[in-house]
Amino acid sequence: MIPFVAFSLKRAWQGFWRNSLMSLAATATMIFMLLLLSGFWIVQSGLTAGLQYVEQKVQVVAYMQETATQPQVDAALAQVNAMPDVKSAEYVSKDEALVRFRESLAARNQPDLTGSLDSNPLPASIEVYLVNPSQFASVVAVLQAAPGVDRVENIQQLVERVTTVTTVIRTAGIVILILVGFTVFFIIVNTIRLAVTSRAEEIEIMRLVGASDAFIRWPFIFEGALVGLLGAIVTLGILALIAAPLSSLMMGFFSVLPLEFGSLVRDVAVLVLGTGLGLGVVGSYVSVRSYLIR
Amino acid sequence: MTLAPDRPGRFGLRDRLGRRSADGSTPAAVYGAVRPVIVFRDVEMTYPGGKVALRDVDLTIREGEFVFLVGPSGAGKSTLLRLLIRDEVATNGQVLVDGVDLARLRRREVPRVRRRIGTIFQDFKLLPSRPVWDNVAFALEVTGAPRKTIAPAVDRVLALVGLTAQARQQPAQLSGGEQQRTAIARALVHDPRLIIADEPTGNLDPLISWEIIQLLLRINELGVTVIMATHDAEVVTALRRRVVALEDGRVVRDELGAAYHRED
Ligand SMILES: Nc1ncnc2c1ncn2[C@@H]1O[C@H](COP(=O)(O)OP(=O)(O)OP(=O)(O)O)[C@@H](O)[C@H]1O
Ligand SMILES: [Mg+2]
């Protein structure tokens, strides 16, 4: 077993360099395709995170009665926080509401006339952020029934508009990614098939002298894996080189998104290595198979 | 041109027959007792697409024989040889090699059978980027031969075909005859009991052809059965061996000590 693996690895290595032109062409194709795939993957991840960000901006706001007591507020907060669809809930007191209002006026450069008021007209409120905005109805129901709540803002139309847009964009992103995935799959498998075909003569001789299928197949599979691994490593190297300038460029944008750079890097590394190795092996396997089945 | 075939005994280290008469044929009584290496029973071969390449072929070839397979282009010579290495499987009838029915063979047993048969082709089928020595060693490497046995075996067959001095040359640096001798060395390296040659001299000029035939005769003297398809009338007629003639997929003549063309 070990001699056989050693033999196959050695022959794979020799095969790669003996037909270096073909092997390097296959590796170059592999690199282009992996770059294409990871590029689309990164864009798709950013898009998904962006949509999530937009969705999380959707909030249910319940305005409290003037007479609401602190225990009533605490009870309502505890009740919504216990719901699985709720991401977070926050109490905004009358004073905080006034501060926010003043800040927003200042941000828009409008004159602040609130100083002339003798009392604070703004109500206290509970703001609830949702995991999934389309689940707002149950939260609204709970808040409406809670003692101390005056009224709950109607956000039905807003939610419907946001979820329609995000669903369309999300679906389009997935469809495009799948199309790119298929393209990458066929181009890589066909390139490897071409590399194997250029050695049909060698396979034919092996069959004639009585080589078993395993002795013919495994060197090619290892060679495909070598092309995949080399392609993946070079691809990751290129991505690492352009990652720093690219991320500093997008930092302002990315930092507001619920996207962890570390997990994105890990996902892309797994994607590139897995796709490279997997398609290298699968491509060789199916290509050699067509010569062995006879 | 005439050629005196090598006499038995000169290279007959492993000649199982041993009692051949001077003309190379074998007395009938002895012949009947020798083990059949190849048996065709009522073989029909139809290619996918409907072309019938062989029909009603009955043929027995015994150990140590040298058989010429002749006939016009398209008669089915290559098809018959391909059946022997199970490159194709007969659509009807039986093909037995060393008593093994090739149609019954399981896929994974095929390589083992092929290792007992040496094959030689018109186009040599050498790996162009590897020297002579490596081309011969290749046959052992890809069949999992123990590493230590490879070098002595390769050196031995290269000596047998007279290519020891050319061992490190690339095929492109060799003459056609030397390339074919490389292919013969590769065919011999598994120590086969049977050599199948499909027009081995088809690409060579007459003088070189004789060289190759001489070599095959010598291998035959070592006890290896040889079956060779050829269009070379001069060689066949001069050697007076067994001749099997095919025409349109049928065996139309099977004679010992015969010429290329019918002689009656
Ligand atoms: N793979 C194939 N598929 C279909 N038909 C084939 C195939 N190989 C050969 N044939 C047909 O079978 C017949 C016999 O072919 P074969 O190659 O055995 O002839 P041959 O006697 O070797 O001829 P040649 O002297 O030209 O080499 C021919 O009519 C040929 O066209
Ligand atoms: Mg032929």
Short mmCIF file of N, CA and C in Angstrom, two decimals, chain A residues 19-142:
data_model
loop_
_atom_site.label_atom_id
_atom_site.label_comp_id
_atom_site.label_asym_id
_atom_site.label_seq_id
_atom_site.Cartn_x
_atom_site.Cartn_y
_atom_site.Cartn_z
N ASN A 19 5.10 17.03 -18.64
CA ASN A 19 4.15 17.71 -19.53
C ASN A 19 3.90 19.10 -18.98
N SER A 20 5.02 19.79 -18.70
CA SER A 20 4.92 21.02 -17.92
C SER A 20 4.03 22.07 -18.61
N LEU A 21 4.09 22.13 -19.94
CA LEU A 21 3.30 23.13 -20.64
C LEU A 21 1.81 22.94 -20.36
N MET A 22 1.38 21.69 -20.52
CA MET A 22 -0.02 21.36 -20.29
C MET A 22 -0.39 21.56 -18.82
N SER A 23 0.49 21.12 -17.93
CA SER A 23 0.20 21.22 -16.50
C SER A 23 0.09 22.66 -16.07
N LEU A 24 1.02 23.49 -16.56
CA LEU A 24 1.00 24.89 -16.15
C LEU A 24 -0.20 25.62 -16.75
N ALA A 25 -0.58 25.23 -17.97
CA ALA A 25 -1.79 25.82 -18.56
C ALA A 25 -3.00 25.47 -17.71
N ALA A 26 -3.06 24.21 -17.29
CA ALA A 26 -4.19 23.78 -16.44
C ALA A 26 -4.17 24.53 -15.12
N THR A 27 -2.97 24.71 -14.55
CA THR A 27 -2.86 25.42 -13.27
C THR A 27 -3.27 26.88 -13.44
N ALA A 28 -2.85 27.49 -14.55
CA ALA A 28 -3.21 28.90 -14.79
C ALA A 28 -4.73 29.03 -14.90
N THR A 29 -5.35 28.11 -15.65
CA THR A 29 -6.81 28.14 -15.77
C THR A 29 -7.45 28.00 -14.39
N MET A 30 -6.90 27.07 -13.62
CA MET A 30 -7.39 26.85 -12.26
C MET A 30 -7.33 28.15 -11.46
N ILE A 31 -6.21 28.87 -11.56
CA ILE A 31 -6.04 30.12 -10.80
C ILE A 31 -7.08 31.16 -11.22
N PHE A 32 -7.24 31.33 -12.55
CA PHE A 32 -8.22 32.30 -13.03
C PHE A 32 -9.62 31.97 -12.52
N MET A 33 -9.95 30.70 -12.60
CA MET A 33 -11.30 30.31 -12.22
C MET A 33 -11.51 30.47 -10.71
N LEU A 34 -10.48 30.13 -9.93
CA LEU A 34 -10.61 30.27 -8.47
C LEU A 34 -10.69 31.74 -8.07
N LEU A 35 -9.95 32.59 -8.79
CA LEU A 35 -10.04 34.02 -8.51
C LEU A 35 -11.45 34.53 -8.83
N LEU A 36 -11.96 34.09 -9.97
CA LEU A 36 -13.32 34.48 -10.36
C LEU A 36 -14.31 34.04 -9.29
N LEU A 37 -14.19 32.80 -8.90
CA LEU A 37 -15.13 32.24 -7.92
C LEU A 37 -15.03 32.97 -6.59
N SER A 38 -13.79 33.18 -6.10
CA SER A 38 -13.68 33.82 -4.79
C SER A 38 -14.09 35.29 -4.88
N GLY A 39 -13.85 35.94 -6.03
CA GLY A 39 -14.32 37.31 -6.22
C GLY A 39 -15.83 37.40 -6.06
N PHE A 40 -16.53 36.51 -6.75
CA PHE A 40 -17.98 36.51 -6.65
C PHE A 40 -18.44 36.15 -5.24
N TRP A 41 -17.69 35.26 -4.61
CA TRP A 41 -18.04 34.84 -3.25
C TRP A 41 -17.94 36.03 -2.29
N ILE A 42 -16.87 36.81 -2.44
CA ILE A 42 -16.67 37.95 -1.55
C ILE A 42 -17.76 38.98 -1.77
N VAL A 43 -18.07 39.25 -3.07
CA VAL A 43 -19.12 40.21 -3.38
C VAL A 43 -20.45 39.73 -2.77
N GLN A 44 -20.70 38.44 -2.92
CA GLN A 44 -21.96 37.87 -2.41
C GLN A 44 -22.03 37.99 -0.89
N SER A 45 -20.89 37.74 -0.21
CA SER A 45 -20.87 37.86 1.25
C SER A 45 -21.15 39.29 1.67
N GLY A 46 -20.53 40.26 0.96
CA GLY A 46 -20.75 41.66 1.26
C GLY A 46 -22.21 42.03 1.07
N LEU A 47 -22.77 41.51 -0.03
CA LEU A 47 -24.16 41.80 -0.35
C LEU A 47 -25.09 41.25 0.73
N THR A 48 -24.87 40.02 1.12
CA THR A 48 -25.69 39.40 2.15
C THR A 48 -25.61 40.19 3.45
N ALA A 49 -24.39 40.58 3.80
CA ALA A 49 -24.21 41.35 5.03
C ALA A 49 -24.92 42.69 4.93
N GLY A 50 -24.83 43.32 3.75
CA GLY A 50 -25.50 44.60 3.53
C GLY A 50 -27.01 44.48 3.71
N LEU A 51 -27.56 43.41 3.12
CA LEU A 51 -29.01 43.20 3.22
C LEU A 51 -29.42 42.97 4.66
N GLN A 52 -28.60 42.22 5.37
CA GLN A 52 -28.86 41.94 6.77
C GLN A 52 -28.87 43.25 7.57
N TYR A 53 -27.90 44.11 7.21
CA TYR A 53 -27.77 45.40 7.89
C TYR A 53 -29.05 46.23 7.69
N VAL A 54 -29.52 46.23 6.43
CA VAL A 54 -30.74 46.99 6.13
C VAL A 54 -31.92 46.41 6.91
N GLU A 55 -32.00 45.09 6.92
CA GLU A 55 -33.12 44.44 7.60
C GLU A 55 -33.12 44.72 9.10
N GLN A 56 -31.90 44.79 9.66
CA GLN A 56 -31.81 45.01 11.10
C GLN A 56 -32.15 46.45 11.50
N LYS A 57 -32.19 47.32 10.48
CA LYS A 57 -32.59 48.71 10.75
C LYS A 57 -34.09 48.79 11.02
N VAL A 58 -34.81 47.76 10.58
CA VAL A 58 -36.26 47.77 10.79
C VAL A 58 -36.53 47.56 12.28
N GLN A 59 -37.31 48.47 12.87
CA GLN A 59 -37.58 48.33 14.31
C GLN A 59 -39.07 48.54 14.59
N VAL A 60 -39.48 47.88 15.66
CA VAL A 60 -40.84 48.09 16.13
C VAL A 60 -40.74 49.09 17.29
N VAL A 61 -41.52 50.17 17.19
CA VAL A 61 -41.48 51.20 18.24
C VAL A 61 -42.84 51.26 18.96
N ALA A 62 -42.78 51.09 20.29
CA ALA A 62 -44.01 51.21 21.09
C ALA A 62 -43.89 52.48 21.95
N TYR A 63 -44.85 53.39 21.83
CA TYR A 63 -44.83 54.62 22.64
C TYR A 63 -45.57 54.37 23.94
N MET A 64 -45.00 54.84 25.04
CA MET A 64 -45.56 54.57 26.35
C MET A 64 -46.55 55.68 26.73
N GLN A 65 -47.50 55.27 27.56
CA GLN A 65 -48.40 56.29 28.11
C GLN A 65 -47.61 57.16 29.07
N GLU A 66 -48.12 58.45 29.24
CA GLU A 66 -47.48 59.36 30.19
C GLU A 66 -47.45 58.74 31.59
N THR A 67 -48.45 57.91 31.87
CA THR A 67 -48.62 57.39 33.22
C THR A 67 -47.90 56.07 33.46
N ALA A 68 -47.24 55.56 32.42
CA ALA A 68 -46.60 54.24 32.55
C ALA A 68 -45.57 54.24 33.68
N THR A 69 -45.57 53.16 34.46
CA THR A 69 -44.64 53.08 35.59
C THR A 69 -43.41 52.29 35.17
N GLN A 70 -42.34 52.43 35.93
CA GLN A 70 -41.10 51.71 35.62
C GLN A 70 -41.32 50.18 35.64
N PRO A 71 -42.06 49.62 36.64
CA PRO A 71 -42.30 48.17 36.59
C PRO A 71 -43.02 47.75 35.31
N GLN A 72 -43.95 48.59 34.81
CA GLN A 72 -44.64 48.24 33.56
C GLN A 72 -43.65 48.20 32.40
N VAL A 73 -42.74 49.19 32.36
CA VAL A 73 -41.72 49.23 31.29
C VAL A 73 -40.84 47.99 31.37
N ASP A 74 -40.39 47.69 32.60
CA ASP A 74 -39.51 46.52 32.77
C ASP A 74 -40.21 45.23 32.34
N ALA A 75 -41.48 45.11 32.68
CA ALA A 75 -42.24 43.90 32.33
C ALA A 75 -42.35 43.76 30.81
N ALA A 76 -42.66 44.90 30.14
CA ALA A 76 -42.79 44.85 28.68
C ALA A 76 -41.46 44.49 28.03
N LEU A 77 -40.37 45.10 28.54
CA LEU A 77 -39.03 44.80 28.00
C LEU A 77 -38.70 43.32 28.15
N ALA A 78 -38.96 42.79 29.36
CA ALA A 78 -38.64 41.38 29.63
C ALA A 78 -39.46 40.48 28.71
N GLN A 79 -40.70 40.85 28.48
CA GLN A 79 -41.57 40.03 27.65
C GLN A 79 -41.07 39.94 26.20
N VAL A 80 -40.71 41.09 25.60
CA VAL A 80 -40.25 41.04 24.20
C VAL A 80 -38.86 40.42 24.11
N ASN A 81 -38.02 40.68 25.10
CA ASN A 81 -36.68 40.11 25.05
C ASN A 81 -36.70 38.59 25.06
N ALA A 82 -37.76 38.02 25.66
CA ALA A 82 -37.85 36.56 25.73
C ALA A 82 -38.26 35.95 24.40
N MET A 83 -38.68 36.80 23.44
CA MET A 83 -39.16 36.25 22.15
C MET A 83 -37.97 35.90 21.24
N PRO A 84 -38.07 34.76 20.55
CA PRO A 84 -36.92 34.31 19.73
C PRO A 84 -36.65 35.24 18.53
N ASP A 85 -37.65 35.94 18.04
CA ASP A 85 -37.44 36.79 16.86
C ASP A 85 -36.83 38.14 17.21
N VAL A 86 -36.66 38.38 18.48
CA VAL A 86 -36.18 39.70 18.91
C VAL A 86 -34.66 39.68 19.08
N LYS A 87 -34.01 40.63 18.43
CA LYS A 87 -32.56 40.70 18.54
C LYS A 87 -32.18 41.49 19.79
N SER A 88 -32.80 42.68 19.96
CA SER A 88 -32.56 43.47 21.16
C SER A 88 -33.73 44.42 21.36
N ALA A 89 -33.91 44.83 22.62
CA ALA A 89 -34.97 45.78 22.92
C ALA A 89 -34.39 46.82 23.88
N GLU A 90 -34.85 48.06 23.68
CA GLU A 90 -34.22 49.16 24.42
C GLU A 90 -35.31 50.14 24.87
N TYR A 91 -35.15 50.64 26.07
CA TYR A 91 -36.10 51.65 26.56
C TYR A 91 -35.50 53.03 26.31
N VAL A 92 -36.29 53.89 25.70
CA VAL A 92 -35.85 55.27 25.46
C VAL A 92 -36.75 56.19 26.31
N SER A 93 -36.15 56.80 27.33
CA SER A 93 -36.95 57.65 28.23
C SER A 93 -37.32 58.97 27.54
N LYS A 94 -38.21 59.74 28.17
CA LYS A 94 -38.60 61.04 27.61
C LYS A 94 -37.38 61.93 27.41
N ASP A 95 -36.48 61.96 28.41
CA ASP A 95 -35.29 62.82 28.33
C ASP A 95 -34.40 62.39 27.17
N GLU A 96 -34.18 61.07 27.06
CA GLU A 96 -33.33 60.57 25.96
C GLU A 96 -33.95 60.92 24.61
N ALA A 97 -35.26 60.79 24.53
CA ALA A 97 -35.96 61.11 23.28
C ALA A 97 -35.72 62.57 22.90
N LEU A 98 -35.75 63.46 23.90
CA LEU A 98 -35.51 64.87 23.63
C LEU A 98 -34.07 65.12 23.16
N VAL A 99 -33.13 64.44 23.85
CA VAL A 99 -31.72 64.58 23.46
C VAL A 99 -31.54 64.16 22.00
N ARG A 100 -32.10 63.00 21.66
CA ARG A 100 -31.99 62.51 20.28
C ARG A 100 -32.60 63.49 19.29
N PHE A 101 -33.75 64.02 19.66
CA PHE A 101 -34.42 64.95 18.76
C PHE A 101 -33.55 66.16 18.51
N ARG A 102 -32.95 66.68 19.61
CA ARG A 102 -32.08 67.84 19.46
C ARG A 102 -30.88 67.51 18.57
N GLU A 103 -30.30 66.32 18.77
CA GLU A 103 -29.16 65.91 17.95
C GLU A 103 -29.53 65.85 16.47
N SER A 104 -30.70 65.31 16.21
CA SER A 104 -31.09 65.18 14.80
C SER A 104 -31.35 66.54 14.17
N LEU A 105 -31.87 67.45 14.95
CA LEU A 105 -32.04 68.81 14.44
C LEU A 105 -30.69 69.43 14.12
N ALA A 106 -29.76 69.26 15.07
CA ALA A 106 -28.41 69.82 14.89
C ALA A 106 -27.76 69.23 13.65
N ALA A 107 -27.93 67.94 13.47
CA ALA A 107 -27.33 67.27 12.32
C ALA A 107 -27.87 67.84 11.02
N ARG A 108 -29.10 68.30 11.04
CA ARG A 108 -29.69 68.85 9.82
C ARG A 108 -29.58 70.37 9.75
N ASN A 109 -28.83 70.93 10.72
CA ASN A 109 -28.63 72.38 10.75
C ASN A 109 -29.94 73.16 10.87
N GLN A 110 -30.88 72.63 11.58
CA GLN A 110 -32.12 73.38 11.76
C GLN A 110 -32.12 74.05 13.13
N PRO A 111 -32.77 75.19 13.23
CA PRO A 111 -32.76 75.90 14.52
C PRO A 111 -33.46 75.09 15.60
N ASP A 112 -32.85 75.07 16.77
CA ASP A 112 -33.39 74.32 17.88
C ASP A 112 -34.33 75.22 18.69
N LEU A 113 -35.61 74.96 18.58
CA LEU A 113 -36.59 75.79 19.27
C LEU A 113 -37.11 75.10 20.52
N THR A 114 -36.59 73.92 20.82
CA THR A 114 -37.13 73.14 21.95
C THR A 114 -36.88 73.83 23.29
N GLY A 115 -35.88 74.73 23.32
CA GLY A 115 -35.57 75.42 24.57
C GLY A 115 -36.73 76.29 25.06
N SER A 116 -37.58 76.72 24.09
CA SER A 116 -38.68 77.59 24.46
C SER A 116 -39.87 76.82 25.04
N LEU A 117 -39.78 75.46 24.94
CA LEU A 117 -40.88 74.67 25.49
C LEU A 117 -40.77 74.63 27.01
N ASP A 118 -41.92 74.68 27.69
CA ASP A 118 -41.81 74.61 29.15
C ASP A 118 -41.88 73.17 29.65
N SER A 119 -42.37 72.25 28.83
CA SER A 119 -42.30 70.85 29.24
C SER A 119 -41.90 69.98 28.04
N ASN A 120 -41.49 68.76 28.28
CA ASN A 120 -41.04 67.84 27.23
C ASN A 120 -42.24 67.16 26.59
N PRO A 121 -42.55 67.42 25.29
CA PRO A 121 -43.73 66.84 24.66
C PRO A 121 -43.51 65.41 24.13
N LEU A 122 -42.25 64.95 24.13
CA LEU A 122 -41.98 63.65 23.49
C LEU A 122 -42.29 62.50 24.43
N PRO A 123 -42.91 61.42 23.88
CA PRO A 123 -43.22 60.28 24.74
C PRO A 123 -42.00 59.37 24.92
N ALA A 124 -42.01 58.63 26.03
CA ALA A 124 -41.01 57.56 26.18
C ALA A 124 -41.40 56.41 25.25
N SER A 125 -40.40 55.56 24.89
CA SER A 125 -40.75 54.46 23.97
C SER A 125 -39.88 53.23 24.22
N ILE A 126 -40.35 52.11 23.68
CA ILE A 126 -39.53 50.89 23.66
C ILE A 126 -39.21 50.62 22.20
N GLU A 127 -37.91 50.45 21.86
CA GLU A 127 -37.51 50.15 20.49
C GLU A 127 -37.04 48.72 20.42
N VAL A 128 -37.64 47.98 19.50
CA VAL A 128 -37.30 46.56 19.40
C VAL A 128 -36.68 46.29 18.03
N TYR A 129 -35.48 45.70 18.04
CA TYR A 129 -34.85 45.28 16.78
C TYR A 129 -35.09 43.80 16.56
N LEU A 130 -35.36 43.45 15.31
CA LEU A 130 -35.78 42.07 15.01
C LEU A 130 -34.67 41.27 14.34
N VAL A 131 -34.69 39.96 14.58
CA VAL A 131 -33.79 39.08 13.85
C VAL A 131 -34.27 38.99 12.41
N ASN A 132 -35.54 38.79 12.27
CA ASN A 132 -36.13 38.66 10.94
C ASN A 132 -37.32 39.60 10.88
N PRO A 133 -37.21 40.67 10.08
CA PRO A 133 -38.23 41.72 10.12
C PRO A 133 -39.63 41.23 9.75
N SER A 134 -39.72 40.16 8.94
CA SER A 134 -41.05 39.73 8.53
C SER A 134 -41.84 39.14 9.72
N GLN A 135 -41.14 38.93 10.85
CA GLN A 135 -41.82 38.37 12.03
C GLN A 135 -42.31 39.48 12.98
N PHE A 136 -42.50 40.69 12.44
CA PHE A 136 -42.82 41.82 13.31
C PHE A 136 -44.19 41.69 14.00
N ALA A 137 -45.12 41.00 13.36
CA ALA A 137 -46.52 41.03 13.82
C ALA A 137 -46.66 40.52 15.26
N SER A 138 -45.97 39.43 15.60
CA SER A 138 -46.12 38.87 16.95
C SER A 138 -45.56 39.84 17.99
N VAL A 139 -44.48 40.53 17.65
CA VAL A 139 -43.90 41.50 18.58
C VAL A 139 -44.88 42.66 18.80
N VAL A 140 -45.49 43.11 17.69
CA VAL A 140 -46.47 44.20 17.77
C VAL A 140 -47.63 43.78 18.68
N ALA A 141 -48.08 42.54 18.50
CA ALA A 141 -49.21 42.06 19.29
C ALA A 141 -48.89 42.06 20.79
N VAL A 142 -47.71 41.56 21.12
CA VAL A 142 -47.29 41.48 22.52
C VAL A 142 -47.23 42.89 23.14
#
